[in-house]
Amino acid sequence: MTQTHDTPPDVIDLLAGIQPGDRLDAIRRHRLQARTHAQQSHLALFEPAQLLPSSRFTLADRQAVAAFVAGLHQQPDATAFYNAALASEGARQARPGVPKAIAAEVVRGAASGPFGNYPPGPLSEEDQAGPAYTVGEAQRAVLGKPLSAALEHAHLLTLHPRDASPAALQKLLDAGWGTTDIVTLSQLVAFLAFQIRVVAGLRALASAPAAHFTTPFREETQA
């Protein structure tokens, strides 16, 4: 993908170590529309032109949630990327203690997952109990009530997706979250799961011998 000095780098390319002209670049250009939509989704969530006037889900808090979720996924490159973004955005918002608090919560919330229970039926044999997560009191004092509630909900969606419930949404409402911001939070967590899995898949392809690629890819150019 051709970049200009005014164009933000494609984040998936960056995290996967893709360089212009290499074979993974050719693979991604074969699905140019998917590549473009993924980047646009990232920008809409983390670099929107403007936030809705009613939104309280700040850019700094979005980066904080992203750094936490990337840490839960145990993906080092994504974790480093979002930690750097959090440090930069947090400095602008004069919240210097947040990156350290997020790092502490990644350690506290780490687990293999996914956990939770399916509705009674054939899938119940896959039910798996897992540790409940709440933000530590020391970190809660730094992060504040709304962001702490966001981390707890992000942990639920990431490692306890089967346990999502109206009661979990009510906890966000009780912490001061509006319905539109709750939707954005859920979209952000889901997008990160997608983004991190795509990066992992591309890195696996990068490590495979070139001879394994037997399907010709038609190169597409962006108008």
Short mmCIF file of C-alpha atoms in Angstrom, two decimals:
data_model
loop_
_atom_site.label_atom_id
_atom_site.label_comp_id
_atom_site.label_asym_id
_atom_site.label_seq_id
_atom_site.Cartn_x
_atom_site.Cartn_y
_atom_site.Cartn_z
CA MET A 1 0.00 0.00 0.00
CA THR A 2 1.43 3.36 -0.99
CA GLN A 3 1.86 5.73 1.94
CA THR A 4 2.33 9.46 1.89
CA HIS A 5 3.77 11.51 4.73
CA ASP A 6 0.18 12.54 5.63
CA THR A 7 -1.21 8.99 5.63
CA PRO A 8 -1.19 7.07 8.93
CA PRO A 9 0.64 3.74 8.60
CA ASP A 10 -1.54 0.68 8.15
CA VAL A 11 -1.54 -0.71 11.69
CA ILE A 12 -1.89 -4.38 10.74
CA ASP A 13 1.01 -4.03 8.30
CA LEU A 14 3.04 -2.32 11.00
CA LEU A 15 2.33 -4.96 13.65
CA ALA A 16 2.92 -7.83 11.22
CA GLY A 17 6.20 -6.34 9.95
CA ILE A 18 4.96 -6.10 6.37
CA GLN A 19 7.07 -4.05 3.98
CA PRO A 20 5.91 -2.67 0.61
CA GLY A 21 6.53 -5.21 -2.14
CA ASP A 22 7.07 -8.29 0.02
CA ARG A 23 4.91 -11.39 -0.41
CA LEU A 24 2.63 -10.55 2.53
CA ASP A 25 2.07 -7.12 1.03
CA ALA A 26 1.00 -8.88 -2.18
CA ILE A 27 -1.37 -11.11 -0.20
CA ARG A 28 -2.97 -8.12 1.49
CA ARG A 29 -3.27 -6.20 -1.78
CA HIS A 30 -5.18 -9.18 -3.13
CA ARG A 31 -7.84 -8.31 -0.53
CA LEU A 32 -7.50 -4.56 -0.78
CA GLN A 33 -11.04 -3.81 0.34
CA ALA A 34 -10.66 -5.85 3.53
CA ARG A 35 -7.30 -4.20 4.18
CA THR A 36 -8.79 -0.74 3.74
CA HIS A 37 -11.83 -1.45 5.92
CA ALA A 38 -9.66 -2.81 8.74
CA GLN A 39 -7.54 0.34 8.73
CA GLN A 40 -10.59 2.58 8.57
CA SER A 41 -12.09 0.74 11.54
CA HIS A 42 -8.90 1.33 13.52
CA LEU A 43 -8.94 5.04 12.67
CA ALA A 44 -12.63 5.39 13.51
CA LEU A 45 -12.06 3.90 16.96
CA PHE A 46 -8.72 5.44 17.87
CA GLU A 47 -8.30 8.52 15.67
CA PRO A 48 -11.81 9.77 14.89
CA ALA A 49 -12.18 13.16 13.27
CA GLN A 50 -14.21 14.16 16.32
CA LEU A 51 -15.97 12.53 19.22
CA LEU A 52 -19.70 12.82 19.66
CA PRO A 53 -20.54 15.72 22.01
CA SER A 54 -22.22 13.28 24.39
CA SER A 55 -19.26 10.87 24.45
CA ARG A 56 -17.20 10.48 27.61
CA PHE A 57 -15.07 7.67 26.15
CA THR A 58 -11.94 9.76 25.60
CA LEU A 59 -9.10 8.88 23.24
CA ALA A 60 -6.82 8.35 26.24
CA ASP A 61 -9.28 5.88 27.78
CA ARG A 62 -9.61 4.07 24.44
CA GLN A 63 -5.86 3.60 24.32
CA ALA A 64 -5.90 2.43 27.95
CA VAL A 65 -8.51 -0.22 27.18
CA ALA A 66 -6.59 -1.23 24.06
CA ALA A 67 -3.31 -1.63 25.96
CA PHE A 68 -5.13 -3.75 28.54
CA VAL A 69 -6.86 -5.96 25.97
CA ALA A 70 -3.69 -6.44 23.92
CA GLY A 71 -1.95 -7.50 27.10
CA LEU A 72 -4.67 -10.03 27.85
CA HIS A 73 -4.20 -11.47 24.35
CA GLN A 74 -0.48 -11.83 25.14
CA GLN A 75 0.52 -10.32 21.80
CA PRO A 76 3.79 -8.43 22.46
CA ASP A 77 3.84 -6.24 19.35
CA ALA A 78 0.25 -5.07 19.78
CA THR A 79 0.84 -4.54 23.49
CA ALA A 80 3.91 -2.39 22.82
CA PHE A 81 2.06 -0.44 20.12
CA TYR A 82 -0.93 0.40 22.31
CA ASN A 83 1.24 1.05 25.38
CA ALA A 84 3.17 3.64 23.35
CA ALA A 85 -0.08 5.20 22.14
CA LEU A 86 -1.39 5.24 25.71
CA ALA A 87 1.76 6.93 27.01
CA SER A 88 1.50 9.59 24.32
CA GLU A 89 -2.21 10.23 24.73
CA GLY A 90 -1.99 10.01 28.51
CA ALA A 91 0.73 12.67 28.56
CA ARG A 92 -1.54 15.00 26.61
CA GLN A 93 -4.31 14.35 29.11
CA ALA A 94 -1.98 14.79 32.11
CA ARG A 95 -2.62 11.29 33.46
CA PRO A 96 0.93 9.99 33.94
CA GLY A 97 -0.01 7.18 36.33
CA VAL A 98 -2.39 5.41 33.95
CA PRO A 99 0.16 3.38 31.88
CA LYS A 100 1.69 1.90 35.03
CA ALA A 101 -1.76 1.09 36.40
CA ILE A 102 -2.76 -0.60 33.13
CA ALA A 103 0.42 -2.69 33.13
CA ALA A 104 -0.35 -3.82 36.68
CA GLU A 105 -3.90 -4.78 35.69
CA VAL A 106 -2.68 -6.83 32.72
CA VAL A 107 -0.68 -8.92 35.18
CA ARG A 108 -3.61 -9.20 37.58
CA GLY A 109 -6.07 -10.10 34.83
CA ALA A 110 -3.91 -12.55 32.89
CA ALA A 111 -5.51 -15.94 32.21
CA SER A 112 -5.71 -18.46 29.39
CA GLY A 113 -9.50 -18.59 28.82
CA PRO A 114 -12.00 -18.45 27.37
CA PHE A 115 -14.11 -19.16 30.40
CA GLY A 116 -17.82 -19.26 31.11
CA ASN A 117 -20.93 -21.33 30.70
CA TYR A 118 -23.10 -21.95 27.67
CA PRO A 119 -26.88 -22.18 28.01
CA PRO A 120 -27.86 -25.73 29.06
CA GLY A 121 -27.51 -28.01 26.06
CA PRO A 122 -24.97 -29.86 23.90
CA LEU A 123 -22.28 -27.21 24.40
CA SER A 124 -22.45 -27.42 28.18
CA GLU A 125 -19.67 -29.98 28.17
CA GLU A 126 -17.35 -27.14 27.12
CA ASP A 127 -18.22 -25.00 30.15
CA GLN A 128 -15.12 -23.88 31.98
CA ALA A 129 -14.90 -21.98 35.23
CA GLY A 130 -12.41 -19.15 35.41
CA PRO A 131 -11.29 -16.46 37.82
CA ALA A 132 -13.50 -13.41 38.18
CA TYR A 133 -11.69 -10.13 37.62
CA THR A 134 -11.98 -6.79 39.33
CA VAL A 135 -9.58 -3.87 39.18
CA GLY A 136 -7.26 -3.62 42.17
CA GLU A 137 -8.01 -0.87 44.66
CA ALA A 138 -4.66 0.89 44.16
CA GLN A 139 -5.18 1.00 40.41
CA ARG A 140 -8.85 1.95 40.75
CA ALA A 141 -7.78 5.09 42.59
CA VAL A 142 -5.62 6.05 39.59
CA LEU A 143 -7.94 4.96 36.80
CA GLY A 144 -11.21 6.20 38.24
CA LYS A 145 -14.59 4.50 38.34
CA PRO A 146 -15.59 4.69 34.63
CA LEU A 147 -12.28 3.39 33.24
CA SER A 148 -12.08 0.69 35.90
CA ALA A 149 -15.55 -0.49 34.90
CA ALA A 150 -14.44 -0.48 31.25
CA LEU A 151 -11.46 -2.72 32.04
CA GLU A 152 -13.67 -5.16 33.92
CA HIS A 153 -16.09 -5.29 31.00
CA ALA A 154 -13.24 -5.67 28.48
CA HIS A 155 -11.87 -8.57 30.54
CA LEU A 156 -15.33 -10.17 30.51
CA LEU A 157 -15.64 -9.87 26.72
CA THR A 158 -12.09 -11.12 26.15
CA LEU A 159 -11.86 -14.03 28.58
CA HIS A 160 -15.44 -14.65 29.76
CA PRO A 161 -17.49 -13.97 26.60
CA ARG A 162 -20.06 -16.63 27.48
CA ASP A 163 -20.84 -14.79 30.69
CA ALA A 164 -21.86 -11.49 29.06
CA SER A 165 -25.21 -10.46 30.50
CA PRO A 166 -27.55 -7.51 31.10
CA ALA A 167 -26.13 -7.34 34.63
CA ALA A 168 -22.66 -6.74 33.19
CA LEU A 169 -24.00 -3.87 31.07
CA GLN A 170 -25.74 -2.44 34.11
CA LYS A 171 -22.39 -2.19 35.89
CA LEU A 172 -21.19 0.09 33.11
CA LEU A 173 -24.32 2.21 33.34
CA ASP A 174 -23.89 2.46 37.12
CA ALA A 175 -20.29 3.65 36.55
CA GLY A 176 -21.52 6.52 34.38
CA TRP A 177 -21.29 5.00 30.91
CA GLY A 178 -23.84 6.02 28.28
CA THR A 179 -25.36 3.51 25.88
CA THR A 180 -23.52 4.85 22.82
CA ASP A 181 -20.16 4.66 24.59
CA ILE A 182 -20.95 1.12 25.74
CA VAL A 183 -21.48 0.14 22.10
CA THR A 184 -18.17 1.78 21.16
CA LEU A 185 -16.38 -0.04 23.99
CA SER A 186 -17.74 -3.38 22.81
CA GLN A 187 -16.79 -2.58 19.21
CA LEU A 188 -13.27 -1.66 20.31
CA VAL A 189 -12.73 -4.92 22.20
CA ALA A 190 -14.11 -6.97 19.30
CA PHE A 191 -12.00 -5.10 16.75
CA LEU A 192 -8.83 -5.65 18.77
CA ALA A 193 -9.50 -9.39 18.88
CA PHE A 194 -9.86 -9.35 15.09
CA GLN A 195 -6.79 -7.17 14.54
CA ILE A 196 -4.56 -9.26 16.80
CA ARG A 197 -5.67 -12.53 15.20
CA VAL A 198 -5.02 -11.19 11.71
CA VAL A 199 -1.54 -10.10 12.77
CA ALA A 200 -0.86 -13.52 14.28
CA GLY A 201 -2.01 -15.20 11.08
CA LEU A 202 0.13 -12.97 8.89
CA ARG A 203 3.17 -13.59 11.08
CA ALA A 204 2.56 -17.34 10.74
CA LEU A 205 2.45 -16.92 6.95
CA ALA A 206 5.65 -14.90 7.06
CA SER A 207 7.44 -17.77 8.79
CA ALA A 208 6.21 -20.36 6.28
CA PRO A 209 8.45 -21.28 3.34
CA ALA A 210 7.61 -19.41 0.15
CA ALA A 211 7.08 -22.75 -1.61
CA HIS A 212 3.92 -23.24 0.47
CA PHE A 213 2.24 -20.42 -1.42
CA THR A 214 0.82 -22.15 -4.46
CA THR A 215 -2.12 -19.84 -5.21
CA PRO A 216 -1.25 -16.96 -7.53
CA PHE A 217 -2.29 -13.60 -6.16
CA ARG A 218 -3.42 -10.92 -8.54
CA GLU A 219 -1.88 -7.63 -7.48
CA GLU A 220 -4.31 -4.77 -7.17
CA THR A 221 -3.50 -1.12 -7.09
CA GLN A 222 -5.37 1.55 -5.24
CA ALA A 223 -6.98 4.21 -7.38
#
